[in-house]
Amino acid sequence: MENEKISVKLEVFEGPLELLLHLLKKNKVSIYDIPIVKITEQYFAYLDQYKEFDIELSSEFLIMAAELLLIKSKMLLPKHEEQEEEDPRGDLVERLLQYQRIKMATEFLKDNEFATRFNYFKEPDAIDKPAPDYSGQAFDIELLMEAFLIVMDK
C-alpha cells in the first residue's frame, strides 16, 4: 500500500482570466455582477491547492490575486452618499469580457482553419495575346516608333 500513489487531476488554466471565467461559470454568476468575496476565496483555494503539489505559480496568477484583494478591500470601504463612485469591478469585468471574446474568436478560427467554405480566391485573368518579339530585328527609328505607337494605343 505504501507504493501506491494517489493521482489527483488538477485543471490547468492558461492564465488568471481563464481561471476567473471558470470560477464564474462554475458558480453560475454573471460577469457583470461578480460576487468578489466568494470568487476571491475560491481563487485563493485554487492557488493553495497548487502549492500543495509543488507546482510553480506564475506571477500573473499572483498579480490577479493581489488585484482581487484590492477590489475586495475597495468594496468593503464605506461609501459616501454625496459622491457617486464607480464599481471597482468595472475594469476586471471589461478585461474578462475582452478575454472571452478573444477566446471565442480563437476557437472559431481553430475550428475553421481548414474549412474550404471560408476560403476565397480569384481566378487568374486571361492574357489576350503575347507581346510582339523584336529581338531578331535590327533597331531603327521607324520600328521603334511603330512599337511605341502600338504600346500607346493599348
Tab-separated table of C-alpha atoms in Angstrom:
chain	number	residue	atom	x	y	z
A	1	MET	CA	0.000	0.000	0.000
A	2	GLU	CA	2.898	2.393	0.578
A	3	ASN	CA	3.952	2.254	-3.078
A	4	GLU	CA	0.540	3.216	-4.379
A	5	LYS	CA	0.349	6.853	-5.447
A	6	ILE	CA	-2.739	8.947	-5.223
A	7	SER	CA	-3.358	10.634	-8.547
A	8	VAL	CA	-5.168	13.913	-8.499
A	9	LYS	CA	-6.168	15.670	-11.683
A	10	LEU	CA	-5.998	19.434	-11.470
A	11	GLU	CA	-7.380	21.644	-14.177
A	12	VAL	CA	-4.667	23.731	-15.761
A	13	PHE	CA	-5.551	27.244	-16.854
A	14	GLU	CA	-3.659	29.320	-19.392
A	15	GLY	CA	-3.920	32.441	-17.289
A	16	PRO	CA	-5.681	34.105	-14.381
A	17	LEU	CA	-8.540	35.427	-16.525
A	18	GLU	CA	-9.333	31.901	-17.685
A	19	LEU	CA	-9.397	30.734	-14.062
A	20	LEU	CA	-11.765	33.583	-13.153
A	21	LEU	CA	-14.064	32.746	-16.076
A	22	HIS	CA	-14.064	29.107	-14.941
A	23	LEU	CA	-14.990	30.114	-11.381
A	24	LEU	CA	-17.788	32.379	-12.638
A	25	LYS	CA	-19.172	29.612	-14.853
A	26	LYS	CA	-18.874	27.079	-12.013
A	27	ASN	CA	-20.811	29.374	-9.657
A	28	LYS	CA	-23.308	30.270	-12.398
A	29	VAL	CA	-22.952	34.024	-11.906
A	30	SER	CA	-22.919	36.864	-14.393
A	31	ILE	CA	-19.685	38.563	-15.377
A	32	TYR	CA	-21.400	41.907	-14.746
A	33	ASP	CA	-22.201	41.053	-11.118
A	34	ILE	CA	-19.146	39.271	-9.732
A	35	PRO	CA	-19.534	38.162	-6.081
A	36	ILE	CA	-15.980	39.271	-5.317
A	37	VAL	CA	-15.745	37.774	-1.819
A	38	LYS	CA	-16.819	34.301	-2.916
A	39	ILE	CA	-14.721	34.319	-6.109
A	40	THR	CA	-11.641	35.600	-4.252
A	41	GLU	CA	-11.920	32.800	-1.690
A	42	GLN	CA	-12.217	30.186	-4.450
A	43	TYR	CA	-9.317	31.750	-6.359
A	44	PHE	CA	-7.054	31.531	-3.301
A	45	ALA	CA	-8.225	27.974	-2.624
A	46	TYR	CA	-7.158	27.077	-6.152
A	47	LEU	CA	-3.737	28.712	-5.621
A	48	ASP	CA	-3.308	26.893	-2.300
A	49	GLN	CA	-4.197	23.600	-3.977
A	50	TYR	CA	-1.364	24.128	-6.434
A	51	LYS	CA	1.093	24.992	-3.651
A	52	GLU	CA	0.432	21.633	-2.000
A	53	PHE	CA	1.534	19.817	-5.139
A	54	ASP	CA	4.703	21.934	-5.585
A	55	ILE	CA	3.618	23.394	-8.897
A	56	GLU	CA	5.348	26.688	-9.624
A	57	LEU	CA	2.926	29.585	-9.556
A	58	SER	CA	3.325	32.139	-12.262
A	59	SER	CA	3.489	35.812	-11.428
A	60	GLU	CA	0.307	36.519	-13.427
A	61	PHE	CA	-1.802	34.472	-11.002
A	62	LEU	CA	-0.286	36.259	-8.017
A	63	ILE	CA	-0.876	39.675	-9.589
A	64	MET	CA	-4.522	38.768	-10.188
A	65	ALA	CA	-4.807	37.577	-6.580
A	66	ALA	CA	-3.496	40.951	-5.393
A	67	GLU	CA	-5.947	42.734	-7.693
A	68	LEU	CA	-8.851	40.672	-6.327
A	69	LEU	CA	-7.826	41.618	-2.790
A	70	LEU	CA	-7.663	45.295	-3.789
A	71	ILE	CA	-11.150	45.145	-5.312
A	72	LYS	CA	-12.438	43.319	-2.236
A	73	SER	CA	-10.981	45.964	0.091
A	74	LYS	CA	-12.445	48.814	-2.013
A	75	MET	CA	-15.862	47.198	-1.832
A	76	LEU	CA	-15.640	46.889	1.955
A	77	LEU	CA	-14.913	50.594	2.425
A	78	PRO	CA	-17.917	52.717	3.402
A	79	LYS	CA	-19.452	54.615	0.506
A	80	HIS	CA	-20.093	58.340	0.647
A	81	GLU	CA	-23.619	59.311	-0.242
A	82	GLU	CA	-22.800	62.681	-1.790
A	83	GLN	CA	-20.398	61.366	-4.401
A	84	GLU	CA	-21.199	58.590	-6.787
A	85	GLU	CA	-18.330	56.123	-7.015
A	86	GLU	CA	-17.741	53.723	-9.861
A	87	ASP	CA	-17.770	49.975	-9.335
A	88	PRO	CA	-14.218	48.739	-8.558
A	89	ARG	CA	-15.023	45.567	-10.510
A	90	GLY	CA	-15.555	47.513	-13.756
A	91	ASP	CA	-12.022	47.161	-15.113
A	92	LEU	CA	-11.936	43.457	-14.266
A	93	VAL	CA	-15.322	42.906	-15.945
A	94	GLU	CA	-14.105	44.657	-19.100
A	95	ARG	CA	-10.941	42.545	-19.243
A	96	LEU	CA	-12.938	39.339	-18.676
A	97	LEU	CA	-15.339	40.225	-21.493
A	98	GLN	CA	-12.465	41.046	-23.833
A	99	TYR	CA	-10.686	37.789	-22.935
A	100	GLN	CA	-13.909	35.850	-23.505
A	101	ARG	CA	-14.376	37.429	-26.960
A	102	ILE	CA	-10.771	36.644	-27.934
A	103	LYS	CA	-11.110	33.076	-26.692
A	104	MET	CA	-14.310	32.573	-28.726
A	105	ALA	CA	-12.650	34.026	-31.843
A	106	THR	CA	-9.640	31.744	-31.304
A	107	GLU	CA	-11.872	28.679	-31.056
A	108	PHE	CA	-13.757	29.729	-34.191
A	109	LEU	CA	-10.530	30.198	-36.137
A	110	LYS	CA	-9.148	26.884	-34.867
A	111	ASP	CA	-12.340	25.040	-35.839
A	112	ASN	CA	-12.441	26.613	-39.295
A	113	GLU	CA	-8.736	26.612	-40.036
A	114	PHE	CA	-9.017	24.116	-42.857
A	115	ALA	CA	-12.644	24.589	-43.819
A	116	THR	CA	-12.791	25.357	-47.510
A	117	ARG	CA	-16.090	27.165	-47.333
A	118	PHE	CA	-14.314	30.199	-45.891
A	119	ASN	CA	-11.531	30.279	-48.497
A	120	TYR	CA	-11.926	32.776	-51.303
A	121	PHE	CA	-9.720	33.194	-54.332
A	122	LYS	CA	-9.711	34.988	-57.654
A	123	GLU	CA	-9.364	33.172	-60.940
A	124	PRO	CA	-6.403	34.392	-62.972
A	125	ASP	CA	-7.155	36.838	-65.763
A	126	ALA	CA	-6.648	35.594	-69.321
A	127	ILE	CA	-3.901	37.325	-71.319
A	128	ASP	CA	-5.187	38.399	-74.753
A	129	LYS	CA	-2.105	37.806	-76.888
A	130	PRO	CA	1.645	37.762	-76.355
A	131	ALA	CA	3.714	40.885	-76.952
A	132	PRO	CA	5.479	41.079	-80.321
A	133	ASP	CA	9.038	39.785	-80.386
A	134	TYR	CA	11.504	42.320	-81.743
A	135	SER	CA	14.667	40.522	-80.668
A	136	GLY	CA	15.689	39.282	-84.119
A	137	GLN	CA	15.233	42.597	-85.878
A	138	ALA	CA	17.613	45.448	-86.414
A	139	PHE	CA	16.736	48.504	-84.414
A	140	ASP	CA	15.949	51.501	-86.493
A	141	ILE	CA	13.939	54.546	-85.562
A	142	GLU	CA	10.896	53.596	-87.648
A	143	LEU	CA	10.458	50.220	-85.913
A	144	LEU	CA	10.883	51.808	-82.505
A	145	MET	CA	8.310	54.468	-83.327
A	146	GLU	CA	5.889	51.818	-84.599
A	147	ALA	CA	6.320	49.751	-81.402
A	148	PHE	CA	5.873	52.866	-79.306
A	149	LEU	CA	2.637	53.727	-81.114
A	150	ILE	CA	1.313	50.191	-80.633
A	151	VAL	CA	2.025	50.416	-76.923
A	152	MET	CA	0.414	53.856	-76.685
A	153	ASP	CA	-2.721	52.604	-78.458
A	154	LYS	CA	-3.122	49.784	-75.978
